[in-house]
Tab-separated table of C-alpha atoms and ligand atoms in Angstrom:
chain	number	residue	atom	x	y	z
A	152	UNK	CA	26.709	-45.279	-10.192
A	153	UNK	CA	24.317	-42.413	-11.020
A	154	UNK	CA	23.934	-40.083	-8.063
A	155	UNK	CA	20.873	-39.999	-6.246
A	156	UNK	CA	19.435	-37.246	-5.473
A	157	UNK	CA	16.575	-36.795	-2.761
A	158	UNK	CA	13.544	-34.785	-2.907
A	159	UNK	CA	11.493	-33.898	0.175
A	160	UNK	CA	8.011	-32.275	-0.005
A	161	UNK	CA	6.990	-30.040	2.531
A	162	UNK	CA	4.926	-27.128	1.542
A	163	UNK	CA	1.752	-27.823	2.732
A	164	UNK	CA	0.431	-26.297	5.444
A	165	UNK	CA	-0.841	-29.393	7.851
A	166	UNK	CA	-3.589	-27.274	8.784
A	167	UNK	CA	-4.965	-30.509	10.603
A	168	UNK	CA	-2.155	-29.783	13.618
A	169	UNK	CA	-3.794	-26.572	14.592
A	170	UNK	CA	-0.323	-24.946	15.039
A	171	UNK	CA	1.406	-21.906	14.584
A	172	UNK	CA	4.320	-23.876	13.901
A	173	UNK	CA	5.044	-25.534	10.488
A	174	UNK	CA	4.047	-29.449	10.277
A	175	UNK	CA	7.294	-30.731	9.282
A	176	UNK	CA	8.780	-28.745	12.475
A	177	UNK	CA	6.954	-30.771	14.705
A	178	UNK	CA	9.157	-32.834	16.899
A	179	UNK	CA	9.095	-36.921	17.504
A	180	UNK	CA	11.503	-37.900	19.393
A	181	UNK	CA	12.473	-34.673	20.255
A	182	UNK	CA	13.728	-33.582	16.941
A	183	UNK	CA	11.590	-32.108	13.754
A	184	UNK	CA	10.074	-34.115	11.815
A	185	UNK	CA	11.618	-33.244	8.905
A	186	UNK	CA	15.098	-33.810	9.935
A	187	UNK	CA	14.393	-37.266	10.595
A	188	UNK	CA	13.784	-37.752	7.014
A	189	UNK	CA	16.877	-35.887	6.296
A	190	UNK	CA	18.770	-38.260	8.454
A	191	UNK	CA	17.539	-40.874	6.296
A	192	UNK	CA	18.288	-39.493	3.114
A	193	UNK	CA	21.716	-39.035	4.147
A	194	UNK	CA	21.844	-42.604	5.361
A	195	UNK	CA	21.260	-44.165	2.161
A	196	UNK	CA	24.234	-41.765	0.400
A	197	UNK	CA	22.449	-38.679	-1.319
A	198	UNK	CA	24.206	-36.640	-3.324
A	199	UNK	CA	21.992	-33.345	-3.037
A	200	UNK	CA	18.715	-33.279	-0.750
A	201	UNK	CA	16.610	-30.694	-2.298
A	202	UNK	CA	13.502	-30.268	-0.281
A	203	UNK	CA	10.266	-27.957	-1.354
A	204	UNK	CA	9.071	-25.930	1.023
A	205	UNK	CA	6.523	-23.176	1.168
A	206	UNK	CA	4.047	-22.945	4.636
A	207	UNK	CA	6.528	-21.343	7.128
A	208	UNK	CA	9.458	-21.728	4.537
A	209	UNK	CA	11.454	-19.291	6.673
A	210	UNK	CA	10.958	-21.549	9.920
A	211	UNK	CA	11.727	-24.633	8.116
A	212	UNK	CA	14.575	-23.365	6.395
A	213	UNK	CA	16.298	-22.036	9.560
A	214	UNK	CA	16.083	-25.395	11.401
A	215	UNK	CA	18.911	-26.717	9.708
A	216	UNK	CA	22.463	-25.666	9.385
A	217	UNK	CA	22.897	-23.497	6.566
A	218	UNK	CA	24.346	-25.129	3.360
A	219	UNK	CA	23.197	-28.456	3.976
A	220	UNK	CA	20.330	-28.603	1.859
A	221	UNK	CA	19.011	-27.395	-1.338
A	222	UNK	CA	16.019	-25.859	-0.755
A	223	UNK	CA	12.955	-24.889	-3.198
A	224	UNK	CA	10.219	-22.911	-2.780
A	225	UNK	CA	6.906	-23.592	-4.148
A	226	UNK	CA	4.907	-20.736	-4.097
A	227	UNK	CA	1.272	-22.057	-4.795
A	228	UNK	CA	0.592	-25.773	-3.335
A	229	UNK	CA	-0.619	-27.245	-6.866
A	230	UNK	CA	-0.355	-30.719	-5.923
A	231	UNK	CA	2.040	-33.323	-5.291
A	232	UNK	CA	3.550	-33.531	-9.053
A	233	UNK	CA	3.586	-29.547	-9.350
A	234	UNK	CA	6.113	-29.851	-6.005
A	235	UNK	CA	8.370	-32.157	-7.772
A	236	UNK	CA	8.744	-30.025	-10.978
A	237	UNK	CA	10.016	-27.228	-9.203
A	238	UNK	CA	13.101	-29.347	-8.481
A	239	UNK	CA	13.684	-30.304	-12.111
A	240	UNK	CA	15.847	-27.548	-13.624
A	241	UNK	CA	18.075	-28.265	-9.983
A	242	UNK	CA	18.426	-32.533	-11.218
A	243	UNK	CA	21.299	-33.753	-13.234
A	244	UNK	CA	20.096	-35.792	-15.755
A	245	UNK	CA	21.599	-38.907	-15.323
A	246	UNK	CA	20.482	-38.652	-11.489
A	247	UNK	CA	18.433	-41.199	-9.325
A	248	UNK	CA	15.874	-39.642	-8.057
A	249	UNK	CA	13.848	-40.524	-4.751
A	250	UNK	CA	11.131	-39.040	-3.087
A	251	UNK	CA	10.281	-38.645	-0.006
A	252	UNK	CA	7.860	-36.707	2.629
A	253	UNK	CA	8.417	-34.153	5.442
A	254	UNK	CA	6.088	-35.311	7.336
A	255	UNK	CA	6.455	-39.599	7.005
A	256	UNK	CA	9.087	-39.553	9.418
A	257	UNK	CA	9.901	-43.046	10.325
A	258	UNK	CA	10.809	-44.748	7.047
A	259	UNK	CA	13.629	-47.374	7.484
A	260	UNK	CA	16.781	-47.015	5.143
A	261	UNK	CA	16.775	-50.407	4.138
A	262	UNK	CA	12.933	-50.194	2.932
A	263	UNK	CA	13.793	-47.405	0.892
A	264	UNK	CA	17.234	-48.700	-0.280
A	265	UNK	CA	15.182	-51.605	-1.978
A	266	UNK	CA	13.308	-49.112	-4.148
A	267	UNK	CA	15.929	-47.084	-5.063
A	268	UNK	CA	17.443	-50.783	-6.820
A	269	UNK	CA	14.681	-50.704	-8.755
A	270	UNK	CA	15.710	-47.424	-10.182
A	271	UNK	CA	16.792	-47.305	-13.653
A	272	UNK	CA	16.085	-46.929	-17.503
A	273	UNK	CA	13.165	-49.398	-17.999
A	274	UNK	CA	11.985	-49.737	-14.418
A	275	UNK	CA	10.874	-47.579	-11.335
A	276	UNK	CA	10.591	-48.338	-7.438
A	277	UNK	CA	6.789	-47.741	-5.695
A	278	UNK	CA	6.248	-47.951	-2.481
A	279	UNK	CA	3.036	-49.435	-1.442
A	280	UNK	CA	1.257	-50.757	1.572
A	281	UNK	CA	-2.120	-52.883	1.802
A	282	UNK	CA	-4.853	-51.169	4.282
A	283	UNK	CA	-7.857	-53.130	5.953
A	284	UNK	CA	-9.090	-49.678	5.636
A	285	UNK	CA	-7.609	-47.159	2.246
A	286	UNK	CA	-9.785	-44.521	2.571
A	287	UNK	CA	-8.149	-41.340	1.400
A	288	UNK	CA	-5.789	-42.841	-0.519
A	289	UNK	CA	-4.340	-43.330	-4.060
A	290	UNK	CA	-5.273	-46.764	-5.217
A	291	UNK	CA	-2.995	-48.923	-6.257
A	292	UNK	CA	-4.826	-50.516	-10.403
A	293	UNK	CA	-3.089	-53.735	-11.779
A	294	UNK	CA	-3.433	-55.391	-14.961
A	295	UNK	CA	-4.840	-58.895	-15.342
A	296	UNK	CA	-0.846	-59.519	-15.092
A	297	UNK	CA	-0.543	-57.955	-11.519
A	298	UNK	CA	1.741	-55.221	-13.486
A	299	UNK	CA	0.729	-52.205	-12.398
A	300	UNK	CA	-0.494	-49.662	-14.518
A	301	UNK	CA	-2.121	-46.638	-12.610
A	302	UNK	CA	-2.579	-44.964	-9.593
A	303	UNK	CA	-6.088	-43.718	-8.750
A	304	UNK	CA	-6.717	-40.883	-6.054
A	305	UNK	CA	-9.716	-41.561	-3.792
A	306	UNK	CA	-11.851	-38.420	-5.499
A	307	UNK	CA	-11.258	-40.055	-9.012
A	308	UNK	CA	-11.919	-43.652	-8.025
A	309	UNK	CA	-14.462	-45.698	-9.418
A	310	UNK	CA	-16.340	-47.722	-6.851
A	311	UNK	CA	-14.544	-50.902	-7.913
A	312	UNK	CA	-11.321	-48.581	-7.819
A	313	UNK	CA	-12.208	-47.443	-4.339
A	314	UNK	CA	-12.634	-51.513	-3.533
A	315	UNK	CA	-8.798	-51.729	-3.658
A	316	UNK	CA	-6.690	-52.145	-0.504
A	317	UNK	CA	-3.116	-51.823	-2.016
A	318	UNK	CA	-2.376	-47.850	-1.767
A	319	UNK	CA	0.352	-45.536	-2.878
A	320	UNK	CA	2.478	-44.224	0.239
A	321	UNK	CA	3.724	-41.496	-1.904
A	322	UNK	CA	7.210	-42.221	-1.945
A	323	UNK	CA	8.655	-43.920	-5.500
A	324	UNK	CA	12.362	-43.659	-7.123
A	325	UNK	CA	12.800	-42.714	-10.966
A	326	UNK	CA	15.269	-41.707	-12.704
A	327	UNK	CA	15.780	-37.608	-13.459
A	328	UNK	CA	15.533	-38.076	-17.087
A	329	UNK	CA	12.135	-39.960	-16.876
A	330	UNK	CA	10.766	-36.930	-14.421
A	331	UNK	CA	11.709	-34.747	-17.034
A	332	UNK	CA	10.193	-36.645	-19.652
A	333	UNK	CA	6.789	-36.864	-17.417
A	334	UNK	CA	5.918	-34.199	-15.336
A	335	UNK	CA	5.526	-31.275	-18.020
A	336	UNK	CA	2.776	-33.864	-19.181
A	337	UNK	CA	0.739	-33.617	-15.965
A	338	UNK	CA	-2.573	-31.950	-16.200
A	339	UNK	CA	-4.975	-30.867	-13.460
A	340	UNK	CA	-7.971	-31.974	-14.982
A	341	UNK	CA	-9.200	-34.682	-12.039
A	342	UNK	CA	-11.033	-34.298	-9.132
A	343	UNK	CA	-9.605	-31.726	-6.964
A	344	UNK	CA	-7.712	-29.774	-9.990
A	345	UNK	CA	-4.195	-30.659	-8.919
A	346	UNK	CA	-1.178	-31.773	-10.635
A	347	UNK	CA	-0.708	-35.352	-9.352
A	348	UNK	CA	2.498	-37.004	-9.070
A	349	UNK	CA	0.370	-40.213	-8.892
A	350	UNK	CA	-0.197	-39.854	-12.792
A	351	UNK	CA	3.201	-40.384	-13.782
A	352	UNK	CA	2.564	-44.100	-13.072
A	353	UNK	CA	0.330	-44.207	-16.151
A	354	UNK	CA	2.638	-42.496	-18.568
A	355	UNK	CA	5.402	-44.949	-17.326
A	356	UNK	CA	3.229	-47.892	-17.833
A	357	UNK	CA	2.717	-46.829	-21.931
A	358	UNK	CA	6.346	-46.274	-21.902
A	359	UNK	CA	7.265	-49.197	-21.072
A	360	UNK	CA	8.891	-48.568	-17.667
A	361	UNK	CA	8.244	-51.460	-15.033
A	362	UNK	CA	6.972	-50.420	-12.152
A	363	UNK	CA	8.408	-52.248	-9.478
A	364	UNK	CA	6.898	-52.328	-6.042
A	365	UNK	CA	7.966	-53.125	-2.595
A	366	UNK	CA	6.222	-52.840	0.888
A	367	UNK	CA	7.643	-51.944	4.284
A	368	UNK	CA	7.473	-54.355	7.009
A	369	UNK	CA	5.776	-52.250	9.024
A	370	UNK	CA	2.586	-50.106	7.811
A	371	UNK	CA	3.918	-47.396	10.134
A	372	UNK	CA	7.003	-46.936	8.303
A	373	UNK	CA	4.986	-44.897	6.104
A	374	UNK	CA	2.888	-43.459	7.952
A	375	UNK	CA	2.159	-39.950	7.410
A	376	UNK	CA	1.354	-37.213	10.070
A	377	UNK	CA	-1.422	-35.175	9.583
A	378	UNK	CA	-3.161	-33.924	13.270
A	379	UNK	CA	-1.121	-34.758	16.596
A	380	UNK	CA	-3.248	-38.216	17.293
A	381	UNK	CA	-0.970	-40.024	14.399
A	382	UNK	CA	1.802	-37.918	15.507
A	383	UNK	CA	1.848	-39.712	19.313
A	384	UNK	CA	1.169	-43.053	17.271
A	385	UNK	CA	4.341	-42.649	15.683
A	386	UNK	CA	6.128	-41.139	18.877
A	387	UNK	CA	5.331	-44.565	20.778
A	388	UNK	CA	5.809	-46.255	18.201
A	389	UNK	CA	9.214	-45.312	17.824
A	390	UNK	CA	9.933	-44.934	21.557
A	391	UNK	CA	8.866	-48.698	21.752
A	392	UNK	CA	11.276	-49.741	19.386
A	393	UNK	CA	14.292	-47.729	20.690
A	394	UNK	CA	13.181	-48.968	24.494
A	395	UNK	CA	13.670	-52.681	22.679
A	396	UNK	CA	17.337	-51.761	21.304
A	397	UNK	CA	18.468	-50.785	24.488
A	398	UNK	CA	17.423	-54.077	25.970
A	399	UNK	CA	19.279	-55.997	23.039
A	400	UNK	CA	22.294	-53.628	24.438
A	401	UNK	CA	22.240	-54.553	27.902
A	402	UNK	CA	20.034	-52.602	29.870
A	403	UNK	CA	17.534	-53.679	32.037
A	404	UNK	CA	14.097	-51.396	31.751
A	405	UNK	CA	11.596	-51.485	34.735
A	406	UNK	CA	9.264	-50.486	32.472
A	407	UNK	CA	9.964	-50.165	28.323
A	408	UNK	CA	6.938	-48.732	27.739
A	409	UNK	CA	7.999	-46.244	30.185
A	410	UNK	CA	11.142	-44.738	29.094
A	411	UNK	CA	11.739	-41.463	26.483
A	412	UNK	CA	15.048	-41.592	24.543
A	413	UNK	CA	14.917	-37.762	22.469
A	414	UNK	CA	18.428	-38.054	21.001
A	415	UNK	CA	21.391	-40.300	21.225
A	416	UNK	CA	21.731	-42.871	24.319
A	417	UNK	CA	24.487	-45.116	24.511
A	418	UNK	CA	24.803	-47.625	27.326
A	419	UNK	CA	27.132	-49.865	28.393
A	420	UNK	CA	26.401	-53.043	30.164
A	421	UNK	CA	23.957	-54.253	33.265
A	422	UNK	CA	22.455	-50.381	33.110
A	423	UNK	CA	19.348	-50.523	35.223
A	424	UNK	CA	16.674	-47.812	34.216
A	425	UNK	CA	13.535	-47.114	35.805
A	426	UNK	CA	10.263	-46.127	34.976
A	427	UNK	CA	9.363	-42.500	33.412
A	428	UNK	CA	13.643	-41.815	32.749
A	429	UNK	CA	13.935	-39.514	30.205
A	430	UNK	CA	17.139	-38.844	27.767
A	431	UNK	CA	17.796	-36.168	25.581
A	432	UNK	CA	20.337	-34.941	23.158
A	433	UNK	CA	24.029	-36.972	23.812
A	434	UNK	CA	23.915	-39.274	26.867
A	435	UNK	CA	26.336	-42.167	27.644
A	436	UNK	CA	26.007	-44.421	30.540
A	437	UNK	CA	28.965	-46.566	31.558
A	438	UNK	CA	28.568	-50.109	32.746
A	439	UNK	CA	26.054	-50.658	35.865
A	440	UNK	CA	24.806	-47.069	35.829
A	441	UNK	CA	21.280	-46.954	37.500
A	442	UNK	CA	18.736	-44.469	36.614
A	443	UNK	CA	15.875	-43.859	38.934
A	444	UNK	CA	12.480	-43.270	38.595
A	445	UNK	CA	12.089	-40.136	36.808
A	446	UNK	CA	15.204	-38.310	35.924
A	447	UNK	CA	15.563	-36.215	33.198
A	448	UNK	CA	19.266	-36.357	32.295
A	449	UNK	CA	20.470	-34.527	28.851
A	450	UNK	CA	23.692	-34.289	27.090
A	451	UNK	CA	25.709	-35.957	30.080
A	452	UNK	CA	28.259	-38.639	30.534
A	453	UNK	CA	28.166	-41.505	33.227
A	454	UNK	CA	30.816	-43.111	34.419
A	455	UNK	CA	30.941	-47.191	35.510
A	456	UNK	CA	28.806	-47.597	38.323
A	457	UNK	CA	27.347	-44.398	38.948
A	458	UNK	CA	23.922	-44.359	40.520
A	459	UNK	CA	21.002	-41.310	39.894
A	460	UNK	CA	18.441	-42.158	42.299
A	461	UNK	CA	15.057	-40.719	42.008
A	462	UNK	CA	14.080	-36.952	39.662
A	463	UNK	CA	17.082	-36.107	39.394
A	464	UNK	CA	18.204	-33.466	36.643
A	465	UNK	CA	21.427	-33.705	35.385
A	466	UNK	CA	22.281	-31.372	32.182
A	467	UNK	CA	25.134	-30.641	30.184
A	468	UNK	CA	27.732	-32.660	32.695
A	469	UNK	CA	29.907	-35.397	33.205
A	470	UNK	CA	30.133	-37.398	36.202
A	471	UNK	CA	32.557	-40.098	36.959
A	472	UNK	CA	32.462	-43.639	38.408
A	473	UNK	CA	30.816	-44.732	41.211
A	474	UNK	CA	29.198	-41.441	41.981
A	475	UNK	CA	25.988	-41.360	44.148
A	476	UNK	CA	23.987	-38.568	42.954
A	477	UNK	CA	20.101	-37.725	44.348
A	478	UNK	CA	17.494	-38.067	45.115
A	479	UNK	CA	16.420	-34.372	43.543
A	480	UNK	CA	19.758	-33.511	42.516
A	481	UNK	CA	19.841	-30.617	39.757
A	482	UNK	CA	22.593	-30.236	37.495
A	483	UNK	CA	22.310	-27.245	35.232
A	484	UNK	CA	25.408	-27.239	32.707
A	485	UNK	CA	28.740	-27.336	32.938
A	486	UNK	CA	29.579	-29.594	35.945
A	487	UNK	CA	32.423	-32.112	35.992
A	488	UNK	CA	32.242	-34.723	38.428
A	489	UNK	CA	35.238	-36.708	39.695
A	490	UNK	CA	35.114	-40.782	40.834
A	491	UNK	CA	33.545	-41.566	44.325
A	492	UNK	CA	31.071	-37.910	44.450
A	493	UNK	CA	28.279	-37.472	46.084
A	494	UNK	CA	25.700	-35.315	45.810
A	495	UNK	CA	22.195	-35.010	47.602
A	496	UNK	CA	18.946	-34.016	47.424
A	497	UNK	CA	17.747	-30.199	46.760
A	498	UNK	CA	21.777	-29.195	45.345
A	499	UNK	CA	21.921	-27.251	42.568
A	500	UNK	CA	25.596	-27.301	40.782
A	501	UNK	CA	26.267	-25.307	38.101
A	502	UNK	CA	29.630	-24.658	36.139
A	503	UNK	CA	31.399	-26.732	39.011
A	504	UNK	CA	34.230	-29.240	39.384
A	505	UNK	CA	33.895	-31.587	41.970
A	506	UNK	CA	37.036	-33.764	43.098
A	507	UNK	CA	37.375	-37.391	44.091
A	508	UNK	CA	35.403	-38.308	47.120
A	509	UNK	CA	33.905	-35.091	47.919
A	510	UNK	CA	30.257	-34.237	48.946
A	511	UNK	CA	27.512	-32.172	48.818
A	512	UNK	CA	25.109	-33.966	50.361
A	513	UNK	CA	22.204	-31.957	51.281
A	514	UNK	CA	19.925	-28.426	50.293
A	515	UNK	CA	23.248	-26.480	48.518
A	516	UNK	CA	23.897	-24.176	45.909
A	517	UNK	CA	27.171	-24.583	44.249
A	518	UNK	CA	27.886	-22.348	41.067
A	519	UNK	CA	31.275	-21.437	39.402
A	520	UNK	CA	32.960	-23.363	41.986
A	521	UNK	CA	36.028	-26.031	42.219
A	522	UNK	CA	36.256	-28.507	44.761
A	523	UNK	CA	39.154	-30.386	44.999
A	524	UNK	CA	38.917	-33.900	46.754
A	525	UNK	CA	37.323	-35.164	49.667
A	526	UNK	CA	36.214	-32.033	50.419
A	527	UNK	CA	32.983	-31.854	52.466
A	528	UNK	CA	30.122	-29.274	51.881
A	529	UNK	CA	27.722	-29.160	55.048
A	530	UNK	CA	23.934	-29.170	54.569
A	531	UNK	CA	22.478	-25.780	53.431
A	532	UNK	CA	25.825	-23.700	51.708
A	533	UNK	CA	25.027	-21.564	49.754
A	534	UNK	CA	28.194	-19.948	46.971
A	535	UNK	CA	27.148	-15.982	46.686
A	536	UNK	CA	28.962	-16.230	43.088
A	537	UNK	CA	26.733	-13.503	41.781
A	538	UNK	CA	26.581	-9.831	42.997
A	539	UNK	CA	23.910	-8.855	40.603
A	540	UNK	CA	26.287	-7.762	37.711
A	541	UNK	CA	29.135	-9.988	37.779
A	542	UNK	CA	30.034	-14.199	38.527
A	543	UNK	CA	33.022	-14.950	40.473
A	544	UNK	CA	34.570	-18.064	41.146
A	545	UNK	CA	34.961	-19.990	44.645
A	546	UNK	CA	37.898	-22.438	44.965
A	547	UNK	CA	37.655	-25.009	47.848
A	548	UNK	CA	41.086	-27.067	48.614
A	549	UNK	CA	41.382	-30.663	49.080
A	550	UNK	CA	40.027	-32.132	52.497
A	551	UNK	CA	37.916	-28.784	53.412
A	552	UNK	CA	34.975	-29.051	55.742
A	553	UNK	CA	32.548	-26.370	55.581
A	554	UNK	CA	30.106	-26.591	58.150
A	555	UNK	CA	26.320	-26.576	57.903
A	556	UNK	CA	24.631	-23.394	56.362
A	557	UNK	CA	27.768	-20.944	55.217
A	558	UNK	CA	28.004	-18.312	53.015
A	559	UNK	CA	30.872	-18.499	50.640
A	560	UNK	CA	30.883	-14.832	48.964
A	561	UNK	CA	32.800	-15.206	46.211
A	562	UNK	CA	35.752	-14.481	44.672
A	563	UNK	CA	37.044	-16.923	47.654
A	564	UNK	CA	39.437	-19.321	48.452
A	565	UNK	CA	39.207	-21.777	50.843
A	566	UNK	CA	42.990	-23.359	50.989
A	567	UNK	CA	43.240	-27.113	51.721
A	568	UNK	CA	42.120	-28.599	54.978
A	569	UNK	CA	40.077	-25.412	56.440
A	570	UNK	CA	37.299	-25.366	58.541
A	571	UNK	CA	34.016	-23.421	57.954
A	572	UNK	CA	32.399	-22.869	61.293
A	573	UNK	CA	28.620	-23.734	60.495
A	574	UNK	CA	26.563	-20.764	59.718
A	575	UNK	CA	29.383	-18.048	58.556
A	576	UNK	CA	29.428	-15.793	55.816
A	577	UNK	CA	32.773	-16.213	54.560
A	578	UNK	CA	34.486	-13.040	52.811
A	579	UNK	CA	37.888	-13.452	52.789
A	580	UNK	CA	40.292	-16.276	51.845
A	581	UNK	CA	41.439	-18.873	54.081
A	582	UNK	CA	44.619	-20.193	54.498
A	583	UNK	CA	45.477	-24.255	54.958
A	584	UNK	CA	43.892	-25.771	57.562
A	585	UNK	CA	42.468	-22.376	59.536
A	586	UNK	CA	39.274	-22.460	61.047
A	587	UNK	CA	36.940	-19.416	59.658
A	588	UNK	CA	34.544	-18.130	61.895
A	589	UNK	CA	32.242	-15.281	60.765
A	590	UNK	CA	29.201	-15.173	62.964
A	591	UNK	CA	27.542	-13.569	66.089
A	592	UNK	CA	28.847	-14.988	69.270
A	593	UNK	CA	25.888	-16.776	71.193
A	594	UNK	CA	25.252	-15.111	74.430
A	595	UNK	CA	23.335	-17.067	76.987
A	596	UNK	CA	21.210	-14.854	79.217
A	597	UNK	CA	20.119	-16.652	82.486
A	598	UNK	CA	17.105	-15.163	84.260
A	599	UNK	CA	15.513	-14.121	81.004
A	600	UNK	CA	11.493	-13.996	81.650
A	601	UNK	CA	9.019	-14.552	78.113
A	602	UNK	CA	6.815	-11.677	77.463
A	603	UNK	CA	3.496	-12.118	79.278
A	604	UNK	CA	0.250	-11.906	77.414
A	605	UNK	CA	-1.559	-8.380	79.097
B	754	UD1	C1	-0.704	-38.098	-1.579
B	754	UD1	C2	-0.838	-39.212	-2.986
B	754	UD1	C3	-1.408	-40.262	-2.795
B	754	UD1	C4	-1.028	-41.025	-1.418
B	754	UD1	C5	-1.117	-40.308	-0.482
B	754	UD1	C6	-0.413	-40.508	0.928
B	754	UD1	C7	-1.208	-37.943	-4.987
B	754	UD1	C8	-1.114	-36.858	-5.697
B	754	UD1	N1	-1.471	-38.459	-3.549
B	754	UD1	O1	-1.848	-38.179	-1.163
B	754	UD1	O2	-1.798	-40.794	-3.590
B	754	UD1	O3	-1.744	-41.741	-1.116
B	754	UD1	O4	-0.162	-39.232	-0.538
B	754	UD1	O5	-0.306	-39.813	1.820
B	754	UD1	O6	0.364	-37.418	-5.103
B	754	UD1	N2	2.584	-31.554	-1.042
B	754	UD1	C9	3.630	-30.195	-1.246
B	754	UD1	N3	3.180	-29.410	-2.431
B	754	UD1	C10	2.090	-29.352	-3.469
B	754	UD1	C11	0.682	-30.557	-2.584
B	754	UD1	C12	1.450	-31.204	-1.502
B	754	UD1	O7	4.796	-30.183	-0.598
B	754	UD1	O8	1.370	-28.777	-3.399
B	754	UD1	C13	2.994	-32.067	-0.228
B	754	UD1	C14	2.401	-31.913	1.641
B	754	UD1	O9	3.611	-30.979	2.160
B	754	UD1	C15	2.238	-33.224	1.850
B	754	UD1	C16	2.451	-34.407	0.762
B	754	UD1	O10	2.768	-33.259	-0.777
B	754	UD1	O11	3.074	-33.573	2.500
B	754	UD1	C17	1.245	-35.320	0.235
B	754	UD1	O12	0.703	-34.058	-0.432
B	754	UD1	P1	-1.547	-34.471	0.016
B	754	UD1	O13	-2.022	-33.500	-0.759
B	754	UD1	O14	-1.288	-34.696	1.667
B	754	UD1	O15	-1.310	-35.417	-0.872
B	754	UD1	P2	-2.474	-36.772	-0.438
B	754	UD1	O16	-3.555	-36.206	-0.928
B	754	UD1	O17	-2.391	-37.115	1.017
B	755	CA	CA1	-1.435	-36.930	3.097
């Protein structure tokens, strides 16, 4: 099979976005639109992905790992035909070529596979869609036998042609040889003074190359984004689709309209996700996990039976089975929690390891700490891990009990079975099973009289 080369057009300015960010870098489901298109091209087995860039070229280039894309600069945007022509010299003669657009992010691979199957010496593939209001789009002109003979742009169309409701999506598949024969013959003598890629359709018809048309299952698959309203429409459509898949995969969603997945969410069975949860990056939820309302969970692995209660924020952390987290817990990156752990409200964790059965139930900061098993950290306890210049570790042994409102000044080690008196400021290591008291001793003064108002 001849190699498949994908050409992605992404040189346009996107002025209707009203943005300093190039249009194709605006995010859909947390990823730039262009990255969705690149992922689709990869899924089709593209040998090379050529991306035509112009406006914001440096920013666009910097958005993907170096070496993964062949970039082609189009210095002046003289039309879609001119854009594809910039890639011609990089296309092997025997290649099949699929043209996609950086601002059309959600075309399904299956739709494009059908199109690609029509690429041959005697045919090409064209993706069209039928619209109630075709205004602004190129119209698909067919002859009496129903064969496609041309595409006419809105501004060049006669009133009869403007009545045609079948429009060009812009997406097409041709051979490199056909492009090499046709593109050099494009002219810009048309209403917009542009080199139209769409003019190759009439050339195909006169060269006896059949135009094979297919249409997507859903028009939103080929919806381009010109402004933020269209971007939001595609976002909702995509999120709804993902929510449906989650339900089919074993999650109960309190409301499928109110869950957002910006990345890759893998789930076990019998998951419950309450309203307004947001998942980012790579997240895995084990069986029987419950996610409370308003949680934000990014790059995390959550074990079987664990519950993340309302309004918790979890980032780059791994949590074992049957843990109880939140409400209002905050995990900054780098935590590993074992099974049966508990982290309660207004607790902030950072780069910490928490052993099985340990609890940090209320109002604490635990950073750069390693806790053994069955540790109890009392309310208001703070690891003082930072001296203003460097960070230091805190180690707390198995079964330790840290009283409320303790300050643990790192580096410090509390061995196993240690008890820390409430309100202590601990600056020295404590040995096994010792009680550490580090606070002013209480005096009770009898006969004390309160000051009186003059
Ligand atoms: C194009 C099609 C039209 C189709 C419509 C679907 C042509 C002539 N017309 O019209 O038939 O119905 O798309 O949306 O192809 N681009 C470049 N370099 C250029 C010009 C465009 O990279 O020199 C890119 C733009 O960034 C954009 C895409 O190509 O993503 C489409 O260009 P645009 O000028 O918007 O074409 P339309 O007028 O929408
Ligand atoms: Ca357009």
